[in-house]
Amino acid sequence: MIAPLPAGVTLHRLVDLKAAGVDRVQLGTGLTRIFRATAARWPVDPTAAVTFQNLWLEQYLEHEPDLVTLALAKPRPSSEADVLGYILGCRINPALSPRFAALSYFQEFAAQTAIWPAHLHINLDARARGQGIGAHLVDALCRRLGDEGVTGLHAVTGRDQRNVSFYTRLGFIERARAPRSTTDVLFLARTLTASR
């Protein structure tokens, strides 16, 4: 059972916000701000920075915008929405898609991605962490994908990252790991079912 969202925080699908006429520039600025602030490393080279942002953010916004959900601080009638966090999802098996060819670990996890094909990326503003907002974002994506008949969802992260315990609390189980020079990369997955 997930605790209620904090007062004043609401979740919205990006496509619904755009349809309602919420300022796209404002939403994009909020997403990019959180993405850059939460990146473990940011490329110094401007071309590499664009490639990095395209790989980890922009391609999800372009190819599967219906799976993007934002956590917003509820705006006052005269104020703009404040983006507190987001979750991005992808339905396709990344081991089979050229979109993810730059991420070699997906080939190592091909047997697992065949079972748990969908994947996610989630980021929260520092002031929104530890309040259950991330759990609500993950739950929203799991319900949506499960209702579509997607069988499983995964996340890939470093063994020593703080998000391992977050995913574990939300029912993700380590299914595989791949060694790297500094740490192991973990494949954490959760089986999905329809909520209806």
mmCIF file of C-alpha atoms in Angstrom:
data_model
loop_
_atom_site.group_PDB
_atom_site.id
_atom_site.type_symbol
_atom_site.label_atom_id
_atom_site.label_comp_id
_atom_site.label_asym_id
_atom_site.label_seq_id
_atom_site.Cartn_x
_atom_site.Cartn_y
_atom_site.Cartn_z
ATOM 1 C CA MET A 1 0.000 0.000 0.000
ATOM 2 C CA ILE A 2 1.372 3.380 -0.999
ATOM 3 C CA ALA A 3 0.926 6.348 1.322
ATOM 4 C CA PRO A 4 -1.156 9.214 -0.109
ATOM 5 C CA LEU A 5 0.574 11.856 -2.184
ATOM 6 C CA PRO A 6 1.705 14.874 -0.151
ATOM 7 C CA ALA A 7 -0.744 17.761 -0.013
ATOM 8 C CA GLY A 8 -0.530 19.939 -3.087
ATOM 9 C CA VAL A 9 1.155 17.306 -5.297
ATOM 10 C CA THR A 10 -0.646 15.865 -8.311
ATOM 11 C CA LEU A 11 0.319 13.400 -11.059
ATOM 12 C CA HIS A 12 -0.433 14.104 -14.704
ATOM 13 C CA ARG A 13 0.316 12.356 -17.962
ATOM 14 C CA LEU A 14 2.331 14.624 -20.232
ATOM 15 C CA VAL A 15 -0.077 14.111 -23.147
ATOM 16 C CA ASP A 16 -3.007 15.219 -20.961
ATOM 17 C CA LEU A 17 -1.170 18.362 -19.842
ATOM 18 C CA LYS A 18 -0.356 19.264 -23.435
ATOM 19 C CA ALA A 19 -3.969 18.625 -24.478
ATOM 20 C CA ALA A 20 -5.124 20.907 -21.652
ATOM 21 C CA GLY A 21 -2.905 23.693 -22.969
ATOM 22 C CA VAL A 22 -0.274 23.722 -20.215
ATOM 23 C CA ASP A 23 2.798 25.594 -21.428
ATOM 24 C CA ARG A 24 5.056 23.078 -23.226
ATOM 25 C CA VAL A 25 8.137 25.248 -22.768
ATOM 26 C CA GLN A 26 7.547 25.382 -19.020
ATOM 27 C CA LEU A 27 7.099 21.611 -18.825
ATOM 28 C CA GLY A 28 10.205 21.012 -20.946
ATOM 29 C CA THR A 29 12.229 23.386 -18.789
ATOM 30 C CA GLY A 30 11.114 21.548 -15.638
ATOM 31 C CA LEU A 31 11.964 18.138 -17.088
ATOM 32 C CA THR A 32 15.379 19.278 -18.301
ATOM 33 C CA ARG A 33 16.170 20.991 -14.982
ATOM 34 C CA ILE A 34 15.511 17.800 -13.023
ATOM 35 C CA PHE A 35 17.271 15.614 -15.592
ATOM 36 C CA ARG A 36 20.446 17.692 -15.436
ATOM 37 C CA ALA A 37 20.353 18.039 -11.643
ATOM 38 C CA THR A 38 20.019 14.286 -11.121
ATOM 39 C CA ALA A 39 22.556 13.112 -13.715
ATOM 40 C CA ALA A 40 25.437 11.299 -12.020
ATOM 41 C CA ARG A 41 27.767 12.921 -14.515
ATOM 42 C CA TRP A 42 27.211 15.593 -17.121
ATOM 43 C CA PRO A 43 29.347 15.621 -20.280
ATOM 44 C CA VAL A 44 31.566 18.668 -20.630
ATOM 45 C CA ASP A 45 31.589 18.497 -24.426
ATOM 46 C CA PRO A 46 28.396 20.172 -25.761
ATOM 47 C CA THR A 47 27.901 17.562 -28.494
ATOM 48 C CA ALA A 48 28.280 14.736 -25.981
ATOM 49 C CA ALA A 49 25.808 16.516 -23.679
ATOM 50 C CA VAL A 50 23.191 16.621 -26.445
ATOM 51 C CA THR A 51 23.745 12.927 -27.207
ATOM 52 C CA PHE A 52 23.473 12.091 -23.498
ATOM 53 C CA GLN A 53 20.209 14.017 -23.098
ATOM 54 C CA ASN A 54 18.776 12.464 -26.262
ATOM 55 C CA LEU A 55 19.590 8.942 -25.042
ATOM 56 C CA TRP A 56 18.225 9.311 -21.516
ATOM 57 C CA LEU A 57 15.376 11.849 -21.924
ATOM 58 C CA GLU A 58 14.432 13.190 -25.352
ATOM 59 C CA GLN A 59 13.893 9.876 -27.143
ATOM 60 C CA TYR A 60 11.293 8.871 -24.543
ATOM 61 C CA LEU A 61 9.478 12.173 -24.960
ATOM 62 C CA GLU A 62 9.519 11.726 -28.723
ATOM 63 C CA HIS A 63 8.700 8.022 -29.116
ATOM 64 C CA GLU A 64 6.430 7.238 -26.154
ATOM 65 C CA PRO A 65 5.081 10.503 -24.722
ATOM 66 C CA ASP A 66 1.950 8.716 -23.490
ATOM 67 C CA LEU A 67 4.114 6.922 -20.887
ATOM 68 C CA VAL A 68 5.520 10.145 -19.443
ATOM 69 C CA THR A 69 3.970 11.137 -16.127
ATOM 70 C CA LEU A 70 4.875 14.278 -14.193
ATOM 71 C CA ALA A 71 4.538 15.073 -10.512
ATOM 72 C CA LEU A 72 3.512 18.704 -10.147
ATOM 73 C CA ALA A 73 3.168 20.999 -7.194
ATOM 74 C CA LYS A 74 -0.450 22.026 -7.462
ATOM 75 C CA PRO A 75 -0.393 25.530 -8.885
ATOM 76 C CA ARG A 76 -2.374 28.383 -7.441
ATOM 77 C CA PRO A 77 -4.921 29.757 -9.946
ATOM 78 C CA SER A 78 -2.516 32.452 -11.108
ATOM 79 C CA SER A 79 0.717 30.438 -10.964
ATOM 80 C CA GLU A 80 2.401 27.987 -13.306
ATOM 81 C CA ALA A 81 2.775 24.304 -12.527
ATOM 82 C CA ASP A 82 6.034 23.388 -10.799
ATOM 83 C CA VAL A 83 7.578 20.093 -12.000
ATOM 84 C CA LEU A 84 8.741 18.029 -9.005
ATOM 85 C CA GLY A 85 9.616 14.827 -10.848
ATOM 86 C CA TYR A 86 8.864 12.539 -13.743
ATOM 87 C CA ILE A 87 8.826 8.965 -14.936
ATOM 88 C CA LEU A 88 9.540 7.918 -18.505
ATOM 89 C CA GLY A 89 8.700 4.533 -19.920
ATOM 90 C CA CYS A 90 9.395 2.439 -22.965
ATOM 91 C CA ARG A 91 7.366 -0.587 -24.059
ATOM 92 C CA ILE A 92 9.868 -2.065 -26.486
ATOM 93 C CA ASN A 93 12.570 -4.573 -25.661
ATOM 94 C CA PRO A 94 15.779 -2.502 -25.602
ATOM 95 C CA ALA A 95 17.961 -5.503 -26.491
ATOM 96 C CA LEU A 96 16.176 -5.638 -29.864
ATOM 97 C CA SER A 97 16.032 -1.919 -30.624
ATOM 98 C CA PRO A 98 18.716 0.167 -32.359
ATOM 99 C CA ARG A 99 17.580 3.101 -30.190
ATOM 100 C CA PHE A 100 19.471 1.510 -27.283
ATOM 101 C CA ALA A 101 22.496 0.122 -29.133
ATOM 102 C CA ALA A 102 24.804 2.522 -27.261
ATOM 103 C CA LEU A 103 23.959 0.733 -23.991
ATOM 104 C CA SER A 104 25.928 -2.508 -24.283
ATOM 105 C CA TYR A 105 24.519 -4.018 -21.106
ATOM 106 C CA PHE A 106 21.185 -4.590 -22.815
ATOM 107 C CA GLN A 107 22.819 -7.270 -24.974
ATOM 108 C CA GLU A 108 24.108 -8.912 -21.803
ATOM 109 C CA PHE A 109 20.584 -8.778 -20.350
ATOM 110 C CA ALA A 110 18.813 -9.975 -23.523
ATOM 111 C CA ALA A 111 17.422 -13.110 -21.837
ATOM 112 C CA GLN A 112 15.920 -10.938 -19.082
ATOM 113 C CA THR A 113 14.541 -8.216 -21.373
ATOM 114 C CA ALA A 114 12.666 -10.941 -23.281
ATOM 115 C CA ILE A 115 10.700 -11.605 -20.070
ATOM 116 C CA TRP A 116 10.556 -8.059 -18.653
ATOM 117 C CA PRO A 117 10.739 -5.911 -21.831
ATOM 118 C CA ALA A 118 9.496 -2.490 -20.727
ATOM 119 C CA HIS A 119 11.809 -0.161 -18.874
ATOM 120 C CA LEU A 120 11.688 3.097 -16.988
ATOM 121 C CA HIS A 121 13.657 6.123 -15.885
ATOM 122 C CA ILE A 122 12.528 8.178 -12.934
ATOM 123 C CA ASN A 123 13.953 11.377 -11.495
ATOM 124 C CA LEU A 124 12.788 13.635 -8.689
ATOM 125 C CA ASP A 125 13.777 17.112 -7.653
ATOM 126 C CA ALA A 126 15.743 16.965 -4.395
ATOM 127 C CA ARG A 127 12.925 18.692 -2.485
ATOM 128 C CA ALA A 128 10.450 15.983 -3.589
ATOM 129 C CA ARG A 129 12.393 12.931 -2.423
ATOM 130 C CA GLY A 130 11.384 10.793 0.542
ATOM 131 C CA GLN A 131 7.699 11.723 0.322
ATOM 132 C CA GLY A 132 6.330 8.769 -1.635
ATOM 133 C CA ILE A 133 6.050 10.687 -4.909
ATOM 134 C CA GLY A 134 8.405 8.292 -6.701
ATOM 135 C CA ALA A 135 6.359 5.297 -5.564
ATOM 136 C CA HIS A 136 3.220 6.888 -7.018
ATOM 137 C CA LEU A 137 4.960 7.567 -10.329
ATOM 138 C CA VAL A 138 6.177 3.961 -10.588
ATOM 139 C CA ASP A 139 2.741 2.647 -9.610
ATOM 140 C CA ALA A 140 1.061 4.754 -12.306
ATOM 141 C CA LEU A 141 3.407 3.384 -14.974
ATOM 142 C CA CYS A 142 3.033 -0.211 -13.759
ATOM 143 C CA ARG A 143 -0.759 0.030 -13.850
ATOM 144 C CA ARG A 144 -0.781 1.573 -17.329
ATOM 145 C CA LEU A 145 1.587 -1.025 -18.794
ATOM 146 C CA GLY A 146 -0.074 -3.939 -16.997
ATOM 147 C CA ASP A 147 -3.491 -2.885 -18.297
ATOM 148 C CA GLU A 148 -2.013 -2.865 -21.816
ATOM 149 C CA GLY A 149 -0.847 -6.448 -21.376
ATOM 150 C CA VAL A 150 2.865 -5.702 -20.950
ATOM 151 C CA THR A 151 4.236 -8.587 -18.877
ATOM 152 C CA GLY A 152 7.166 -6.979 -17.111
ATOM 153 C CA LEU A 153 9.062 -3.799 -16.342
ATOM 154 C CA HIS A 154 12.726 -3.347 -15.530
ATOM 155 C CA ALA A 155 15.250 -0.768 -14.401
ATOM 156 C CA VAL A 156 19.012 -0.937 -14.793
ATOM 157 C CA THR A 157 21.242 0.685 -12.191
ATOM 158 C CA GLY A 158 24.592 0.414 -10.492
ATOM 159 C CA ARG A 159 24.940 -1.986 -7.557
ATOM 160 C CA ASP A 160 25.985 0.846 -5.221
ATOM 161 C CA GLN A 161 23.321 3.364 -6.249
ATOM 162 C CA ARG A 162 20.824 4.620 -3.669
ATOM 163 C CA ASN A 163 17.907 3.773 -5.975
ATOM 164 C CA VAL A 164 18.435 0.000 -5.523
ATOM 165 C CA SER A 165 16.565 0.054 -2.201
ATOM 166 C CA PHE A 166 13.847 2.254 -3.748
ATOM 167 C CA TYR A 167 13.188 -0.279 -6.510
ATOM 168 C CA THR A 168 13.369 -3.205 -4.085
ATOM 169 C CA ARG A 169 10.702 -1.610 -1.855
ATOM 170 C CA LEU A 170 8.481 -1.319 -4.949
ATOM 171 C CA GLY A 171 8.667 -5.020 -5.794
ATOM 172 C CA PHE A 172 11.567 -5.066 -8.240
ATOM 173 C CA ILE A 173 13.835 -8.092 -7.864
ATOM 174 C CA GLU A 174 17.419 -8.433 -9.017
ATOM 175 C CA ARG A 175 17.295 -10.817 -11.979
ATOM 176 C CA ALA A 176 20.838 -10.409 -13.346
ATOM 177 C CA ARG A 177 24.039 -8.408 -13.020
ATOM 178 C CA ALA A 178 26.861 -7.506 -15.362
ATOM 179 C CA PRO A 179 30.344 -6.641 -14.058
ATOM 180 C CA ARG A 180 31.905 -3.312 -14.965
ATOM 181 C CA SER A 181 35.274 -1.824 -14.059
ATOM 182 C CA THR A 182 33.991 0.118 -11.040
ATOM 183 C CA THR A 183 30.804 -1.694 -10.012
ATOM 184 C CA ASP A 184 28.223 -4.223 -11.176
ATOM 185 C CA VAL A 185 25.231 -3.145 -13.237
ATOM 186 C CA LEU A 186 21.985 -4.628 -11.917
ATOM 187 C CA PHE A 187 18.917 -5.656 -13.873
ATOM 188 C CA LEU A 188 15.947 -5.190 -11.517
ATOM 189 C CA ALA A 189 12.541 -6.354 -12.735
ATOM 190 C CA ARG A 190 8.921 -6.548 -11.696
ATOM 191 C CA THR A 191 6.202 -8.725 -13.225
ATOM 192 C CA LEU A 192 3.079 -6.782 -14.246
ATOM 193 C CA THR A 193 -0.583 -7.714 -14.219
ATOM 194 C CA ALA A 194 -3.722 -5.876 -15.246
ATOM 195 C CA SER A 195 -5.260 -3.788 -12.467
ATOM 196 C CA ARG A 196 -8.830 -4.194 -13.694
#
